[in-house]
XYZ file of C-alpha atoms in Angstrom:
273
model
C 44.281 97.024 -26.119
C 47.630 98.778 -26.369
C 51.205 97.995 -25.133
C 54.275 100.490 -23.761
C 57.595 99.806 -24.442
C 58.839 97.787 -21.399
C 62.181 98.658 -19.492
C 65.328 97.326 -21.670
C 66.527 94.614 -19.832
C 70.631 94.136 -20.544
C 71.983 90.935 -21.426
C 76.107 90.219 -20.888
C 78.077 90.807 -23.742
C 79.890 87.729 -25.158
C 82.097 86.678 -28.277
C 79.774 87.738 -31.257
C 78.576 90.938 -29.844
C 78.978 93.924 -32.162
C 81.509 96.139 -31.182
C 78.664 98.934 -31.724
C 77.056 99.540 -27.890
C 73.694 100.603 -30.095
C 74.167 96.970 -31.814
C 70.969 94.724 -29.724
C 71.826 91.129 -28.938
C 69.720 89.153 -31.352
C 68.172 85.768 -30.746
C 65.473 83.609 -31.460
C 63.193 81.394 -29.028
C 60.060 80.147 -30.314
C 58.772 77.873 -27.117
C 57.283 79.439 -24.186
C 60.127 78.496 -21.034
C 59.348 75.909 -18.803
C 58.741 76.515 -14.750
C 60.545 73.115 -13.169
C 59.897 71.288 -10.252
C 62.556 73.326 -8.275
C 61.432 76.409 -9.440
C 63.341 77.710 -12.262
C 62.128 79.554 -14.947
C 63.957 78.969 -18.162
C 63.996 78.479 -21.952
C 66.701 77.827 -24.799
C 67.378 80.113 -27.882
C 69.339 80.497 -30.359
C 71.841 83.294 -30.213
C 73.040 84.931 -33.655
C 77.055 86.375 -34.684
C 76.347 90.089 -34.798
C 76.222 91.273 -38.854
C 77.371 94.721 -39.747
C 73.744 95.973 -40.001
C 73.123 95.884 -36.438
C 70.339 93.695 -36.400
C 67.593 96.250 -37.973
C 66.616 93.258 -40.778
C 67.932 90.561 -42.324
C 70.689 91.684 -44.991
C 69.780 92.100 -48.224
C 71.858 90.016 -50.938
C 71.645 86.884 -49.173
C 74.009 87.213 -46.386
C 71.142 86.163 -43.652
C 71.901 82.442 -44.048
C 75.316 82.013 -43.292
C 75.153 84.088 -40.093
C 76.178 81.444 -37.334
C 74.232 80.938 -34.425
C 74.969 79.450 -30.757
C 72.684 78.171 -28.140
C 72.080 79.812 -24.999
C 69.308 79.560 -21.977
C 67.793 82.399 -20.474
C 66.959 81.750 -16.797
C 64.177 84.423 -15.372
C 65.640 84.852 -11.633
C 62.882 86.481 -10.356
C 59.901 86.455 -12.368
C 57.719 84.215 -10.071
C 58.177 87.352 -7.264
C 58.742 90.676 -8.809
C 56.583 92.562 -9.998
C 57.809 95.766 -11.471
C 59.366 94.748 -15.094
C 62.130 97.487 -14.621
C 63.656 94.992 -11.706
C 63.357 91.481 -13.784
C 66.365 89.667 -13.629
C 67.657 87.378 -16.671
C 70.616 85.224 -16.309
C 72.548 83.721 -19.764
C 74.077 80.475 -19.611
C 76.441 78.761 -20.150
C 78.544 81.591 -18.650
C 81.259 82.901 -20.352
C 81.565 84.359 -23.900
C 80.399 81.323 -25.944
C 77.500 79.704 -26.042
C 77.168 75.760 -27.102
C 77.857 75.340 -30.509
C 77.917 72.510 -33.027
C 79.439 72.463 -36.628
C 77.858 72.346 -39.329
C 79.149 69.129 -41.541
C 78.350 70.851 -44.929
C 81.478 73.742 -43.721
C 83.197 72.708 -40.291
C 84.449 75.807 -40.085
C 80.996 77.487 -39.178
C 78.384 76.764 -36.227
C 74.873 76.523 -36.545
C 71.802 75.538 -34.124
C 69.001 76.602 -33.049
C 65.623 76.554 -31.068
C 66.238 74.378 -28.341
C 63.301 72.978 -26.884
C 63.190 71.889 -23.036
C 61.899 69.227 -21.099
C 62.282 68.409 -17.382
C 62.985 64.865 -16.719
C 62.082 62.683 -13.498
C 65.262 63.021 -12.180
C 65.935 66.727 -12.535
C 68.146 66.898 -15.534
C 66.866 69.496 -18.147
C 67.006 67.723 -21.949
C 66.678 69.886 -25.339
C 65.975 68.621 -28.418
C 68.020 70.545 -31.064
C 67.316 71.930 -34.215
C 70.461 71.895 -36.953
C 72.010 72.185 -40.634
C 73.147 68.460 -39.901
C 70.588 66.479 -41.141
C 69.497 65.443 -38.061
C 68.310 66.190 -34.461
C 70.535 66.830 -31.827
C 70.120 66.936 -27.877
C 72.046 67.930 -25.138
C 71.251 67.824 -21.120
C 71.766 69.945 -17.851
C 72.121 68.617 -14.328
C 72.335 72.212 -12.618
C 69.079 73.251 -13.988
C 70.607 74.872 -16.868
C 73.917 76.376 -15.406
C 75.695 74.235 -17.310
C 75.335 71.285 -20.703
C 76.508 68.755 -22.649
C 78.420 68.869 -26.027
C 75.011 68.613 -27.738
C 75.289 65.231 -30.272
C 73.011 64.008 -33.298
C 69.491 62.377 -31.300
C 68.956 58.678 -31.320
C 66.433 56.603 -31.517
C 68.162 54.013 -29.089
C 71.612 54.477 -27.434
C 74.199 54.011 -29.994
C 71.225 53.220 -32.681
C 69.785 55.000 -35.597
C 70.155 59.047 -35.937
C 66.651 60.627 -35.932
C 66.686 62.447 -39.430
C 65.877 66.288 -39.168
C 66.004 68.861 -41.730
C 66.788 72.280 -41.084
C 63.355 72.972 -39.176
C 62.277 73.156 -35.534
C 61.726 70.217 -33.289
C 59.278 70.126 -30.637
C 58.823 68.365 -27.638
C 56.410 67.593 -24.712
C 56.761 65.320 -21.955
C 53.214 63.917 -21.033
C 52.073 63.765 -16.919
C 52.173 59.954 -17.518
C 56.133 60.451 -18.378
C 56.020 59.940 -22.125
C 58.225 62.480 -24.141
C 56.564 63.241 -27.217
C 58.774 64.254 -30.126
C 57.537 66.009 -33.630
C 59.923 66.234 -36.580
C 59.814 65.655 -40.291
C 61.904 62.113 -40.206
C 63.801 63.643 -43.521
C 67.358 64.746 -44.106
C 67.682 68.420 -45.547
C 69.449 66.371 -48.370
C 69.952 69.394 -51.401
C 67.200 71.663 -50.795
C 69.092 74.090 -49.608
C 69.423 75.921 -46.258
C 65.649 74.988 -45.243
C 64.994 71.483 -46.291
C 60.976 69.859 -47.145
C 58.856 70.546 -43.778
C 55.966 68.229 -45.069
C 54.541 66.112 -44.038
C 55.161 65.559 -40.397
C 55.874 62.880 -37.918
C 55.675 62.063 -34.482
C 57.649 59.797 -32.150
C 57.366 58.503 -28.854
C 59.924 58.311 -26.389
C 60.773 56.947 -22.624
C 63.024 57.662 -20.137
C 66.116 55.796 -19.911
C 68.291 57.480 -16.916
C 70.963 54.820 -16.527
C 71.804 55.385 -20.150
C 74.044 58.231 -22.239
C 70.866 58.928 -23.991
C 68.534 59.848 -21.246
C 65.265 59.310 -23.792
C 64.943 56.634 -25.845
C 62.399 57.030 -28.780
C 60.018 54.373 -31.202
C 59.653 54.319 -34.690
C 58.479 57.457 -36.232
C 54.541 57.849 -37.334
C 53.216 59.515 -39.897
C 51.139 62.407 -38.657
C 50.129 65.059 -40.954
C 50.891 66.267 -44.639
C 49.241 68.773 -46.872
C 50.744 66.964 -49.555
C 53.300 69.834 -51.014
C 50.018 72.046 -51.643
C 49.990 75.462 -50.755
C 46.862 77.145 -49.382
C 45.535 80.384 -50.705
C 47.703 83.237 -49.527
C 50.362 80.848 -48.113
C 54.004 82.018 -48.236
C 57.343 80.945 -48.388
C 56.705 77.090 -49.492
C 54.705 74.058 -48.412
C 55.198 73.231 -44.861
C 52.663 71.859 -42.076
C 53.616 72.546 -38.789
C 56.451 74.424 -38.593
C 57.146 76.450 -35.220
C 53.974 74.710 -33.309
C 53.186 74.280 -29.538
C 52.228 71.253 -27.563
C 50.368 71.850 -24.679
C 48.765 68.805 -22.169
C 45.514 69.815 -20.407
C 43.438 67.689 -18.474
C 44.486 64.863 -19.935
C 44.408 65.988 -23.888
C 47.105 66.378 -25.209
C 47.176 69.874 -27.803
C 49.096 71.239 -30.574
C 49.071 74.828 -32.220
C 50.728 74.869 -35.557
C 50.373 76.979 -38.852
C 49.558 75.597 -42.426
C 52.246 77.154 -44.739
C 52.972 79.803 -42.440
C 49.582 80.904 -43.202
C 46.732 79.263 -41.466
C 46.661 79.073 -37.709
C 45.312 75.810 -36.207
C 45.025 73.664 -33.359
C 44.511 69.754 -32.919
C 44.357 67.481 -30.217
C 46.859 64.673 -30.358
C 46.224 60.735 -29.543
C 49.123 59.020 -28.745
């Protein structure tokens, strides 16, 4: 198979854009966007501060780390009916030049967050789970099918209970056709490792609605759910991590997840929960 370059389709400019027109917005999502029950199309990423390099790789020297980051949601307009690519139509929200951003409590002064991962709820309100530098899950929700959100705030197991412990690693989440929310995470704090902190091994919690509440999802004690017990496999880079930037999917009933082994091997699993 081979690919063409696809039509450039521009994004609105906001605070952290390079004063450079050649500079490209850069961003990371790493969950496939979500079609909801009224029809939009949308997923979360998170949006970086433009460097001097213009985005063609990560500095060298270090400087990659401490680049802040925002979160944004990209909502495909007309994807479900168009189908020339040079006539897609991508709205950013929130509007405005900033995106949502939370502080990072080892230096106030910057922002950091990333990944967002979406779920549609029973009543219509969009939740993300939130991946930070804060030792901990965050969330934040949308009413207007992701127009507008909350100040996002550290993730609870119960309303006004125990902070669900995070380090600086995605978060995925899946909410099941029998209305379960199903939430993956490594139930550690980044403590001193660093910016990433230990990604093994992995847990998984399970969580309900609770509408009337701040909290919209309320989530049980954490499980253990996979390790690799700080091995590395053959080949394997960076450092020992299980499941790091994985997919659930629910078909027919299964539940699925795709995940990597050290950033290495690529697997898949079914899940009983």
């Amino acid at each position: 198979m081979s690919w063409e370059r696809g039509p450039v389709i521009p994004l609105p400019r906001c605070e952290w854009s390079h004063p450079d027109p050649r500079a490209d917005p850069n961003w990371i999502s790493i969950y496939a966007p979500i079609l909801t029950r009224a029809g939009t199309v949308i997923c979360g990423a998170g949006r970086y501060k433009a460097g001097p390099d213009l985005y063609r790789g990560w500095p060298s020297g270090g400087g990659a780390p401490d680049r802040e980051t925002e979160l944004v949601f990209f909502r495909f307009d007309n994807i479900l009916t168009e189908r020339d690519p040079a006539r897609l139509k991508v709205s950013v929200f929130p509007e405005g030049p900033r995106g949502l951003r939370i502080p990072r409590k080892d230096d106030p002064a910057r922002v950091w967050s990333n990944e967002p991962g979406i779920i549609e709820l029973s009543d219509g309100r969009l939740f993300a789970a939130v991946r930070t530098r804060n030792d901990a899950i965050y969330w934040t929700a949308s009413a207007d099918q992701g127009q507008t959100w909350t100040q996002p705030e550290p993730l609870r197991y119960t309303n006004g209970g125990e902070v669900v412990q995070n380090p600086n690693a995605p978060c995925p989440t899946v909410r099941l056709s029998d209305g379960r929310i199903v939430l993956m995470f490594y139930n550690r704090p980044n403590g001193k490792a660093g910016q990433f902190g230990p990604r093994d091994p992995v847990y998984l919690a399970v969580g309900r609605e609770t509408l009337e509440k701040h909290q919209p999802v309320e989530f049980g004690r954490p499980r253990f759910f996979m390790t690799i017990e700080g091995k590395m496999p053959p080949g394997g880079t960076s450092w020992p991590q299980i499941a790091s930037y994985s997919s659930f999917l629910e078909h027919k009933g299964r539940l699925y997840l795709f995940y990597n082994d050290s950033k290495y091997f690529i697997l898949g699993k079914i899940v009983n929960v």
